[in-house]
XYZ file of C-alpha atoms in Angstrom:
387
model
C -1.787 -58.074 21.793
C 0.647 -58.698 18.953
C -0.289 -59.576 15.402
C 2.124 -61.608 13.349
C 1.797 -62.581 9.740
C 2.900 -61.940 6.203
C 1.401 -59.218 3.982
C -2.119 -59.945 2.837
C -2.399 -61.330 -0.668
C -5.624 -61.555 -2.607
C -7.106 -64.827 -3.784
C -10.296 -65.578 -5.729
C -12.353 -62.579 -6.953
C -15.967 -61.652 -6.189
C -18.299 -59.816 -8.536
C -20.090 -56.715 -7.203
C -22.845 -54.939 -9.169
C -21.327 -51.456 -8.822
C -22.590 -48.691 -11.087
C -19.196 -47.087 -11.651
C -17.057 -50.228 -11.519
C -14.788 -51.969 -11.288
C -17.257 -54.763 -10.714
C -14.741 -57.428 -9.763
C -12.970 -57.377 -6.406
C -10.390 -59.762 -4.982
C -11.140 -61.792 -1.868
C -8.551 -62.162 0.857
C -8.219 -64.267 4.004
C -4.678 -63.285 4.958
C -5.256 -60.374 7.334
C -4.616 -61.358 10.970
C -7.728 -62.311 12.948
C -9.834 -62.024 9.777
C -11.563 -64.649 7.676
C -12.595 -64.305 4.050
C -13.102 -60.618 3.210
C -13.527 -58.451 0.123
C -10.299 -56.523 -0.362
C -10.803 -52.845 -1.098
C -7.321 -51.634 -0.127
C -4.272 -52.961 1.709
C -2.707 -49.695 3.009
C -4.523 -48.589 5.021
C -6.571 -51.796 5.297
C -10.097 -51.536 3.919
C -11.878 -54.885 4.140
C -15.524 -55.389 3.220
C -17.914 -57.980 4.650
C -19.414 -60.309 1.993
C -23.213 -59.988 1.887
C -23.773 -63.690 2.526
C -22.308 -63.199 6.022
C -25.317 -61.063 6.955
C -27.640 -63.953 6.079
C -26.145 -66.182 8.784
C -27.249 -64.189 11.804
C -28.141 -60.802 13.199
C -24.660 -60.287 14.674
C -21.663 -59.987 12.358
C -18.817 -62.325 13.378
C -15.661 -60.565 14.489
C -13.483 -62.313 11.923
C -15.634 -60.983 9.061
C -16.511 -57.593 10.507
C -15.527 -54.880 8.038
C -12.365 -52.799 8.509
C -11.782 -49.163 7.614
C -8.757 -47.030 8.591
C -7.774 -43.537 7.452
C -3.994 -43.687 7.887
C -1.630 -46.548 7.134
C 0.495 -46.102 10.265
C -1.359 -48.489 12.568
C 0.314 -50.265 15.500
C 0.870 -53.946 14.772
C 0.950 -54.679 18.501
C -0.429 -53.100 21.669
C 0.821 -53.994 25.152
C -2.453 -54.129 27.065
C -0.617 -54.091 30.384
C 1.229 -50.876 29.622
C -1.616 -49.179 27.728
C -3.168 -46.062 29.258
C -6.211 -44.011 28.297
C -5.652 -40.301 28.926
C -8.528 -38.036 29.969
C -7.514 -34.396 30.000
C -8.371 -30.852 28.970
C -11.199 -28.883 30.571
C -11.513 -31.272 33.533
C -10.968 -31.111 37.271
C -8.537 -34.031 37.312
C -6.348 -35.437 34.555
C -6.666 -39.247 34.374
C -4.428 -42.008 33.079
C -6.566 -45.152 33.095
C -5.333 -48.690 32.590
C -7.447 -51.454 31.100
C -7.665 -52.824 34.637
C -9.094 -49.518 35.866
C -11.816 -49.657 33.250
C -12.624 -53.286 34.006
C -13.388 -52.286 37.606
C -16.029 -49.786 36.513
C -19.731 -50.604 35.974
C -20.077 -52.593 32.768
C -22.669 -52.086 30.025
C -23.580 -53.955 26.840
C -25.319 -52.622 23.747
C -26.190 -54.055 20.336
C -25.426 -51.485 17.665
C -24.701 -51.208 13.956
C -21.356 -49.755 12.941
C -21.616 -48.392 9.384
C -19.131 -46.446 7.300
C -20.462 -43.101 6.048
C -19.568 -44.238 2.529
C -21.190 -47.652 2.689
C -22.602 -48.429 -0.801
C -20.594 -45.581 -2.383
C -19.907 -47.830 -5.368
C -23.574 -47.501 -6.379
C -23.460 -43.693 -6.688
C -24.015 -42.456 -10.226
C -22.241 -40.376 -11.399
C -19.307 -42.069 -9.709
C -17.625 -40.229 -6.834
C -14.064 -40.610 -5.477
C -13.281 -42.815 -2.500
C -13.442 -46.482 -1.635
C -15.980 -48.119 -3.946
C -17.793 -50.071 -1.248
C -20.749 -52.289 -2.061
C -23.111 -52.851 0.909
C -20.628 -54.565 3.227
C -19.009 -51.573 4.963
C -21.190 -52.234 7.993
C -21.606 -54.710 10.807
C -23.672 -55.350 13.915
C -22.211 -56.427 17.252
C -22.852 -56.656 20.950
C -20.443 -54.085 22.382
C -19.268 -54.450 25.982
C -17.521 -51.727 27.926
C -18.128 -48.720 30.155
C -20.165 -45.570 29.698
C -18.193 -42.578 28.497
C -20.239 -40.523 30.959
C -18.806 -42.503 33.877
C -15.248 -41.882 32.696
C -15.900 -38.159 32.201
C -17.545 -37.900 35.613
C -14.483 -39.497 37.150
C -12.341 -36.726 35.667
C -14.921 -34.037 36.426
C -16.053 -31.967 33.461
C -15.598 -28.287 34.264
C -18.271 -25.653 33.566
C -17.893 -24.179 30.109
C -17.042 -27.466 28.423
C -18.330 -27.536 24.824
C -17.083 -30.683 23.108
C -15.145 -33.852 23.824
C -12.432 -34.865 21.337
C -11.175 -38.411 20.769
C -7.887 -39.661 19.359
C -6.455 -43.127 18.714
C -3.064 -44.760 18.260
C -3.045 -44.550 14.458
C -0.835 -41.838 12.983
C -0.601 -39.877 9.717
C 1.878 -41.170 7.155
C 3.583 -37.783 6.844
C 4.255 -35.232 9.626
C 2.083 -32.399 8.276
C -0.993 -34.523 7.596
C -3.926 -34.030 10.006
C -4.142 -36.524 12.861
C -7.487 -38.348 12.818
C -9.554 -36.892 15.671
C -13.332 -36.663 16.131
C -15.497 -34.754 18.588
C -18.959 -34.929 20.133
C -20.894 -32.204 21.906
C -20.442 -32.646 25.648
C -24.175 -33.334 26.144
C -24.026 -36.144 23.581
C -20.850 -37.561 25.116
C -22.613 -37.755 28.474
C -25.979 -39.070 27.221
C -25.628 -42.479 28.855
C -25.414 -44.354 25.544
C -21.975 -43.471 24.165
C -19.551 -46.163 25.322
C -15.904 -47.108 25.489
C -15.866 -50.760 24.424
C -13.238 -53.375 25.183
C -15.160 -56.343 23.739
C -17.419 -57.161 20.811
C -19.641 -60.221 20.541
C -18.269 -61.543 23.812
C -14.614 -61.470 22.732
C -11.854 -58.897 22.899
C -11.757 -56.449 20.016
C -9.687 -57.597 17.043
C -6.728 -55.295 16.547
C -8.011 -54.160 13.152
C -11.347 -53.250 14.763
C -9.756 -51.111 17.444
C -8.076 -53.177 20.193
C -7.763 -52.412 23.047
C -10.521 -49.751 23.229
C -13.036 -48.341 20.783
C -15.515 -45.509 21.102
C -19.112 -46.601 20.415
C -21.502 -43.876 19.248
C -24.805 -45.701 18.677
C -26.964 -44.422 15.845
C -24.141 -42.340 14.337
C -21.849 -43.156 11.418
C -18.609 -44.935 12.225
C -16.363 -41.939 11.565
C -17.048 -41.110 15.233
C -16.304 -44.633 16.468
C -12.601 -43.936 17.085
C -10.489 -47.112 17.119
C -7.533 -47.799 19.425
C -8.905 -44.969 21.577
C -6.046 -43.548 23.660
C -6.859 -39.904 24.347
C -9.993 -38.046 25.465
C -9.765 -34.274 25.580
C -12.555 -32.079 26.928
C -12.660 -28.796 25.014
C -13.991 -25.391 26.030
C -14.518 -24.491 22.371
C -15.887 -26.052 19.211
C -13.441 -28.415 17.518
C -12.308 -27.032 14.164
C -9.792 -29.734 13.249
C -9.754 -30.998 9.641
C -11.736 -34.187 10.341
C -14.588 -32.174 11.859
C -14.639 -28.967 9.819
C -13.695 -30.204 6.350
C -13.782 -33.978 6.024
C -16.965 -35.963 6.657
C -19.251 -33.071 5.897
C -22.506 -33.331 3.929
C -24.825 -30.891 2.194
C -27.287 -29.334 4.623
C -30.195 -30.485 2.457
C -32.858 -33.203 2.761
C -31.115 -36.590 2.539
C -27.784 -34.781 1.958
C -28.794 -34.629 -1.679
C -27.491 -32.227 -4.325
C -27.237 -32.204 -8.103
C -23.850 -33.226 -9.525
C -21.878 -30.033 -10.098
C -24.007 -27.966 -7.720
C -21.964 -25.436 -5.711
C -22.537 -22.926 -2.939
C -24.222 -25.462 -0.660
C -23.880 -25.161 3.111
C -21.969 -28.157 4.510
C -22.379 -29.663 7.987
C -20.684 -32.614 9.753
C -22.287 -35.968 9.042
C -23.882 -37.467 12.142
C -27.004 -39.626 12.481
C -27.596 -42.727 10.403
C -30.734 -43.252 8.337
C -32.875 -46.383 7.800
C -31.687 -49.133 5.475
C -32.758 -52.640 4.467
C -31.168 -55.361 2.377
C -31.836 -58.751 0.824
C -29.447 -61.387 2.159
C -30.522 -64.756 0.693
C -31.127 -63.666 -2.890
C -28.909 -61.487 -5.072
C -29.418 -59.276 -8.081
C -29.590 -61.411 -11.206
C -30.576 -64.587 -9.351
C -32.671 -67.294 -10.994
C -35.619 -68.759 -9.057
C -37.964 -71.610 -10.053
C -41.040 -70.573 -12.032
C -44.373 -71.818 -10.734
C -43.193 -71.874 -7.126
C -43.114 -69.483 -4.224
C -39.933 -68.499 -2.444
C -38.810 -67.577 1.058
C -37.081 -64.196 0.994
C -35.192 -62.731 3.920
C -32.816 -59.954 4.832
C -31.742 -57.409 7.422
C -32.786 -53.861 8.237
C -31.862 -51.177 10.697
C -33.502 -47.902 11.595
C -30.394 -45.729 11.803
C -30.786 -43.629 14.935
C -34.124 -45.222 15.897
C -35.605 -48.698 16.027
C -37.187 -50.514 13.101
C -40.948 -49.937 12.896
C -41.639 -52.005 9.781
C -40.080 -53.586 6.711
C -42.093 -53.902 3.502
C -41.640 -55.696 0.193
C -42.907 -54.718 -3.257
C -43.100 -56.839 -6.406
C -44.739 -54.215 -8.652
C -42.100 -51.481 -8.789
C -43.288 -49.823 -5.613
C -46.972 -49.390 -6.449
C -48.031 -51.628 -3.537
C -46.199 -52.824 -0.455
C -46.672 -55.878 1.764
C -45.319 -56.139 5.314
C -42.523 -58.566 6.099
C -42.276 -60.464 9.372
C -39.736 -59.038 11.796
C -37.585 -61.361 13.876
C -36.323 -60.751 17.418
C -35.629 -57.165 18.476
C -32.140 -56.735 19.985
C -32.537 -52.994 20.562
C -33.127 -49.848 18.567
C -29.570 -49.632 17.206
C -29.269 -53.261 16.099
C -29.868 -55.074 12.838
C -33.355 -56.577 12.655
C -33.818 -59.695 10.540
C -36.925 -59.847 8.369
C -38.533 -62.560 6.252
C -41.464 -63.082 3.907
C -42.831 -65.603 1.422
C -43.501 -64.452 -2.107
C -46.195 -66.143 -4.230
C -45.709 -68.371 -7.233
C -43.575 -66.679 -9.834
C -44.556 -66.607 -13.474
C -41.796 -67.339 -15.921
C -39.710 -64.321 -16.821
C -38.135 -61.269 -15.129
C -39.286 -59.832 -11.810
C -38.090 -57.091 -9.485
C -38.130 -57.132 -5.700
C -37.941 -53.980 -3.595
C -37.478 -53.672 0.167
C -37.815 -50.625 2.391
C -37.520 -49.895 6.096
C -39.390 -47.341 8.181
C -38.010 -46.466 11.604
C -39.850 -45.576 14.793
C -39.327 -41.859 14.126
C -41.246 -42.234 10.858
C -38.211 -41.910 8.603
C -38.462 -44.130 5.537
C -36.023 -45.085 2.822
C -36.195 -42.821 -0.196
C -37.658 -43.854 -3.546
C -34.837 -42.150 -5.460
C -31.121 -42.354 -4.643
C -29.466 -39.301 -3.145
C -26.193 -37.933 -4.510
C -23.378 -35.879 -3.004
C -19.689 -35.404 -3.758
C -18.546 -37.751 -0.984
C -20.897 -40.651 -1.651
C -22.332 -40.486 1.862
C -25.628 -41.581 3.439
C -27.138 -43.779 0.732
C -30.517 -45.058 1.895
C -32.558 -45.522 -1.266
C -35.028 -48.417 -1.423
C -32.938 -51.391 -2.565
C -34.095 -53.230 -5.692
C -32.946 -56.575 -7.066
C -33.887 -58.180 -10.360
C -34.530 -61.900 -10.580
C -35.615 -64.298 -13.304
C -38.089 -67.153 -12.854
C -37.188 -70.121 -15.050
């Protein structure tokens, strides 16, 4: 695949209700294979999905699926015919697999949410460094590919293997910067769910979303979902590279929560996602007709488990009413929800939504805080006015 095109230029802005600002972001439609997106950064490309996209369906279209890269040196073309996936390290047989080799293997499909660890970072208060995402650094797709376990079994994992490390075709901008590599424990890598995908939503992966191959780690944050996957290395030791030992670590506390300025906290690698829910057809500050009811809808996901229930509150969380859940596409997928609210009296109102997953984990009443702006899953609240 080759991508041609001029540099992406921003067009009309969008307003985002971010606590730390800036609240206005440019929109762009000039990135190859991408439609209208919120522009967070051009190098490396960070493109956010507008919230209204999530109201159109449970699966996020490829051309508006968010984009997040760590390094700016990203191939602008990949020769699929010449491409090879290396499997090496603590294995019985080193492999060099073509796309054709993978296409001959048993095929699997899974619906799963891909979410940046820093999704919603722009709402952290006090403000923290990093991309000031609103809620659109996430997406849900049907991923098609092969099980990582089948590829590892083909190479033969030797006794004593501890972790499996993954690398892609992107490169650091300077020679001494750490190459982006992520690892999973060997038992997790072989759990029968982790995949190597070559398609999303029935089409080949867009280049900016990882063409030709992407690792899929369902239920875990997208830092592990290595794009342009080209190298799999089985390790006989724990991986201590920068992106595992230093970056993408969180406080080892409930909800990864600390007090701003707190020090001396044990840090551990981020891993499993937590439940979240969102409004998609009504926004903060919206005006609705007084004296009439309204249909309210949105999306939810359970993180590393399926959605058990979604509830709505109109009295600041004192009471909760269940919403109706739409079709279940699997425990790692978005789940659409809907409800009808009663006639609204004139004046201001607040709406709150929360998700509980099948493990019993529920969104928190108070927002968490940590230095990286990771793992937000507070109950989302919007304020509306009936006129």
